[in-house]
């Protein structure tokens, strides 16, 4: 089993987390582990409560999933969180960022010189504050090396399916779509939002 470390913080967006988690959970070789800076219960903006482990438990390898949400605007100012996130991304075999989760990854400096995208309604906030990243406003999601970034919310599910296609093949990605009864926006270059 490989670990998927889902990095949570207050006021994350639910679908940013649970869309990709649903996809990755269907692969069959991932254990989902919810982490936050210090562990404990994290609440999202709809009041969902998740018990998390501290980020210090994260091991080398596996995947790191970084969701977005309104809470990203506050947590991005926490240097301890950003340093811990940087260490997590450096340990990961792959990192998947959803929505403004890409702003958090960019704040670590690890997106510098890479192609990336983010939520279109927050695009200026993210891109203007991280000018060393090659931001793509048109993309639904972008894969650059071992880092994937997606546009807003539901694009994270499309990105996770794209990741599965890249790693395991189109047949598995399409089978997961059937299991989920999900109409996949499979073209990473076009985001209609």
CSV table of C-alpha atoms in Angstrom, one decimal:
chain,number,residue,atom,x,y,z
A,1,UNK,CA,0.0,0.0,0.0
A,2,UNK,CA,1.1,3.6,-0.7
A,3,UNK,CA,0.0,6.4,1.5
A,4,UNK,CA,-2.0,9.4,0.4
A,5,UNK,CA,-1.4,12.2,2.8
A,6,UNK,CA,-4.3,14.7,2.7
A,7,UNK,CA,-3.1,18.0,4.1
A,8,UNK,CA,-6.0,19.7,5.9
A,9,UNK,CA,-6.3,23.1,7.6
A,10,UNK,CA,-9.3,25.1,8.9
A,11,UNK,CA,-11.9,26.0,6.2
A,12,UNK,CA,-10.8,23.7,3.5
A,13,UNK,CA,-13.3,23.0,0.7
A,14,UNK,CA,-14.9,19.5,1.0
A,15,UNK,CA,-15.1,18.6,-2.7
A,16,UNK,CA,-11.4,19.6,-3.1
A,17,UNK,CA,-10.7,16.7,-0.7
A,18,UNK,CA,-13.4,14.1,-1.2
A,19,UNK,CA,-13.5,14.1,-5.0
A,20,UNK,CA,-9.9,13.1,-5.4
A,21,UNK,CA,-10.0,10.8,-2.3
A,22,UNK,CA,-13.0,9.0,-3.9
A,23,UNK,CA,-11.0,8.5,-7.1
A,24,UNK,CA,-7.7,7.4,-5.4
A,25,UNK,CA,-9.7,5.1,-3.0
A,26,UNK,CA,-10.9,3.2,-6.0
A,27,UNK,CA,-7.4,2.4,-7.2
A,28,UNK,CA,-7.1,-0.1,-4.4
A,29,UNK,CA,-3.4,0.4,-3.4
A,30,UNK,CA,-3.7,3.7,-1.5
A,31,UNK,CA,-4.2,4.2,2.2
A,32,UNK,CA,-5.7,7.6,2.9
A,33,UNK,CA,-4.2,9.5,5.9
A,34,UNK,CA,-5.5,12.9,6.9
A,35,UNK,CA,-2.8,15.2,8.3
A,36,UNK,CA,-2.7,18.8,9.6
A,37,UNK,CA,0.1,20.9,11.1
A,38,UNK,CA,-0.3,19.6,14.7
A,39,UNK,CA,-2.9,16.9,14.3
A,40,UNK,CA,-6.3,16.9,16.0
A,41,UNK,CA,-9.7,17.8,14.7
A,42,UNK,CA,-9.9,20.1,11.7
A,43,UNK,CA,-13.2,21.8,10.7
A,44,UNK,CA,-14.0,22.8,7.1
A,45,UNK,CA,-16.2,25.7,6.0
A,46,UNK,CA,-19.4,23.5,6.2
A,47,UNK,CA,-18.6,22.2,9.6
A,48,UNK,CA,-17.2,18.8,8.6
A,49,UNK,CA,-14.9,17.6,11.3
A,50,UNK,CA,-11.9,15.3,10.4
A,51,UNK,CA,-9.5,13.8,12.9
A,52,UNK,CA,-6.0,14.3,11.6
A,53,UNK,CA,-2.5,13.1,12.4
A,54,UNK,CA,0.3,15.7,12.7
A,55,UNK,CA,2.2,16.3,9.5
A,56,UNK,CA,5.4,15.0,11.2
A,57,UNK,CA,4.1,11.4,10.6
A,58,UNK,CA,4.5,11.8,6.9
A,59,UNK,CA,7.0,9.3,5.4
A,60,UNK,CA,9.1,9.3,2.2
A,61,UNK,CA,7.1,8.4,-0.9
A,62,UNK,CA,3.4,8.2,-1.6
A,63,UNK,CA,1.2,11.1,-2.5
A,64,UNK,CA,0.4,14.4,-0.9
A,65,UNK,CA,-3.0,16.0,-1.7
A,66,UNK,CA,-3.3,19.7,-1.0
A,67,UNK,CA,-6.9,21.0,-1.2
A,68,UNK,CA,-7.9,24.6,-1.5
A,69,UNK,CA,-10.6,26.7,0.2
A,70,UNK,CA,-11.1,30.0,1.9
A,71,UNK,CA,-8.8,28.9,4.7
A,72,UNK,CA,-5.9,28.9,2.3
A,73,UNK,CA,-5.8,32.7,2.5
A,74,UNK,CA,-5.1,32.5,6.2
A,75,UNK,CA,-2.9,29.4,6.4
A,76,UNK,CA,-0.6,30.7,3.6
A,77,UNK,CA,0.6,33.4,6.1
A,78,UNK,CA,1.7,30.7,8.7
A,79,UNK,CA,5.5,30.2,8.1
A,80,UNK,CA,5.5,27.0,10.2
A,81,UNK,CA,2.8,25.4,8.1
A,82,UNK,CA,4.4,26.5,4.9
A,83,UNK,CA,7.8,25.0,5.9
A,84,UNK,CA,6.1,21.7,7.0
A,85,UNK,CA,4.2,21.6,3.7
A,86,UNK,CA,7.5,22.2,1.8
A,87,UNK,CA,9.1,19.2,3.6
A,88,UNK,CA,6.0,17.1,2.9
A,89,UNK,CA,6.1,17.9,-0.8
A,90,UNK,CA,9.8,17.2,-1.0
A,91,UNK,CA,9.2,13.7,0.5
A,92,UNK,CA,6.3,12.9,-1.8
A,93,UNK,CA,6.6,10.8,-4.9
A,94,UNK,CA,3.7,12.9,-6.3
A,95,UNK,CA,1.8,16.0,-5.2
A,96,UNK,CA,-1.7,16.8,-6.2
A,97,UNK,CA,-3.0,20.4,-5.6
A,98,UNK,CA,-6.6,21.3,-5.9
A,99,UNK,CA,-7.9,24.8,-6.4
A,100,UNK,CA,-6.0,27.3,-4.2
A,101,UNK,CA,-4.0,24.4,-2.8
A,102,UNK,CA,-1.7,25.4,-5.6
A,103,UNK,CA,-1.2,28.8,-3.9
A,104,UNK,CA,0.0,26.9,-0.8
A,105,UNK,CA,2.4,24.8,-2.9
A,106,UNK,CA,3.6,27.9,-4.7
A,107,UNK,CA,4.3,29.6,-1.4
A,108,UNK,CA,6.8,26.9,-0.6
A,109,UNK,CA,8.8,27.8,-3.7
A,110,UNK,CA,8.5,24.3,-5.1
A,111,UNK,CA,6.4,25.4,-8.0
A,112,UNK,CA,9.0,28.0,-9.2
A,113,UNK,CA,9.8,27.4,-12.8
A,114,UNK,CA,7.0,24.9,-13.2
A,115,UNK,CA,3.7,25.0,-15.1
A,116,UNK,CA,0.6,25.1,-12.9
A,117,UNK,CA,-3.0,26.3,-12.7
A,118,UNK,CA,-5.5,27.2,-9.9
A,119,UNK,CA,-9.0,28.3,-9.3
A,120,UNK,CA,-10.1,30.8,-11.9
A,121,UNK,CA,-11.9,33.1,-9.5
A,122,UNK,CA,-8.8,33.3,-7.3
A,123,UNK,CA,-6.4,33.3,-10.2
A,124,UNK,CA,-5.1,36.9,-9.8
A,125,UNK,CA,-4.5,36.4,-6.1
A,126,UNK,CA,-2.5,33.2,-6.6
A,127,UNK,CA,-0.6,34.2,-9.8
A,128,UNK,CA,0.2,37.8,-8.8
A,129,UNK,CA,1.7,36.6,-5.5
A,130,UNK,CA,3.8,33.8,-7.1
A,131,UNK,CA,5.3,35.3,-10.3
A,132,UNK,CA,8.0,32.6,-10.7
A,133,UNK,CA,5.4,30.0,-11.6
A,134,UNK,CA,4.2,29.6,-15.2
A,135,UNK,CA,0.5,29.9,-14.6
A,136,UNK,CA,-2.0,28.5,-17.2
A,137,UNK,CA,-5.4,30.2,-17.0
A,138,UNK,CA,-7.0,27.9,-19.6
A,139,UNK,CA,-6.1,24.5,-18.2
A,140,UNK,CA,-8.4,22.3,-16.2
A,141,UNK,CA,-5.3,20.7,-14.7
A,142,UNK,CA,-1.6,20.7,-15.3
A,143,UNK,CA,1.0,18.0,-14.8
A,144,UNK,CA,4.6,19.1,-14.6
A,145,UNK,CA,6.9,16.4,-13.5
A,146,UNK,CA,5.6,14.9,-10.2
A,147,UNK,CA,3.4,17.9,-9.4
A,148,UNK,CA,-0.2,18.1,-10.5
A,149,UNK,CA,-2.3,21.3,-10.1
A,150,UNK,CA,-6.0,21.8,-10.9
A,151,UNK,CA,-8.5,24.6,-11.3
A,152,UNK,CA,-11.3,25.0,-8.9
A,153,UNK,CA,-13.1,22.4,-6.8
A,154,UNK,CA,-14.6,19.8,-9.2
A,155,UNK,CA,-11.5,20.0,-11.4
A,156,UNK,CA,-9.6,18.2,-8.6
A,157,UNK,CA,-11.7,15.1,-9.4
A,158,UNK,CA,-10.8,15.4,-13.1
A,159,UNK,CA,-7.2,15.8,-12.2
A,160,UNK,CA,-7.2,12.8,-9.9
A,161,UNK,CA,-8.6,10.7,-12.8
A,162,UNK,CA,-5.9,12.2,-15.1
A,163,UNK,CA,-3.3,11.1,-12.5
A,164,UNK,CA,-4.8,7.6,-12.5
A,165,UNK,CA,-4.8,7.5,-16.3
A,166,UNK,CA,-1.1,8.6,-16.3
A,167,UNK,CA,0.0,6.0,-13.7
A,168,UNK,CA,-2.4,3.1,-14.3
A,169,UNK,CA,-3.9,3.5,-17.8
A,170,UNK,CA,-7.1,4.7,-19.3
A,171,UNK,CA,-9.0,1.5,-18.6
A,172,UNK,CA,-8.8,2.0,-14.8
A,173,UNK,CA,-9.6,5.7,-15.0
A,174,UNK,CA,-12.8,4.9,-17.1
A,175,UNK,CA,-13.7,2.1,-14.7
A,176,UNK,CA,-13.5,4.5,-11.8
A,177,UNK,CA,-15.8,6.9,-13.7
A,178,UNK,CA,-18.3,4.1,-14.1
A,179,UNK,CA,-18.1,3.2,-10.4
A,180,UNK,CA,-18.6,6.8,-9.4
A,181,UNK,CA,-21.2,7.5,-12.2
A,182,UNK,CA,-19.1,10.5,-13.1
A,183,UNK,CA,-18.8,12.4,-16.4
A,184,UNK,CA,-15.1,13.1,-16.6
A,185,UNK,CA,-13.7,16.3,-18.2
A,186,UNK,CA,-10.8,14.4,-19.5
A,187,UNK,CA,-9.1,17.2,-21.5
A,188,UNK,CA,-6.6,18.9,-19.2
A,189,UNK,CA,-6.1,21.8,-21.6
A,190,UNK,CA,-9.6,23.2,-21.5
A,191,UNK,CA,-11.5,24.5,-18.5
A,192,UNK,CA,-14.9,26.0,-19.3
A,193,UNK,CA,-15.0,28.1,-16.1
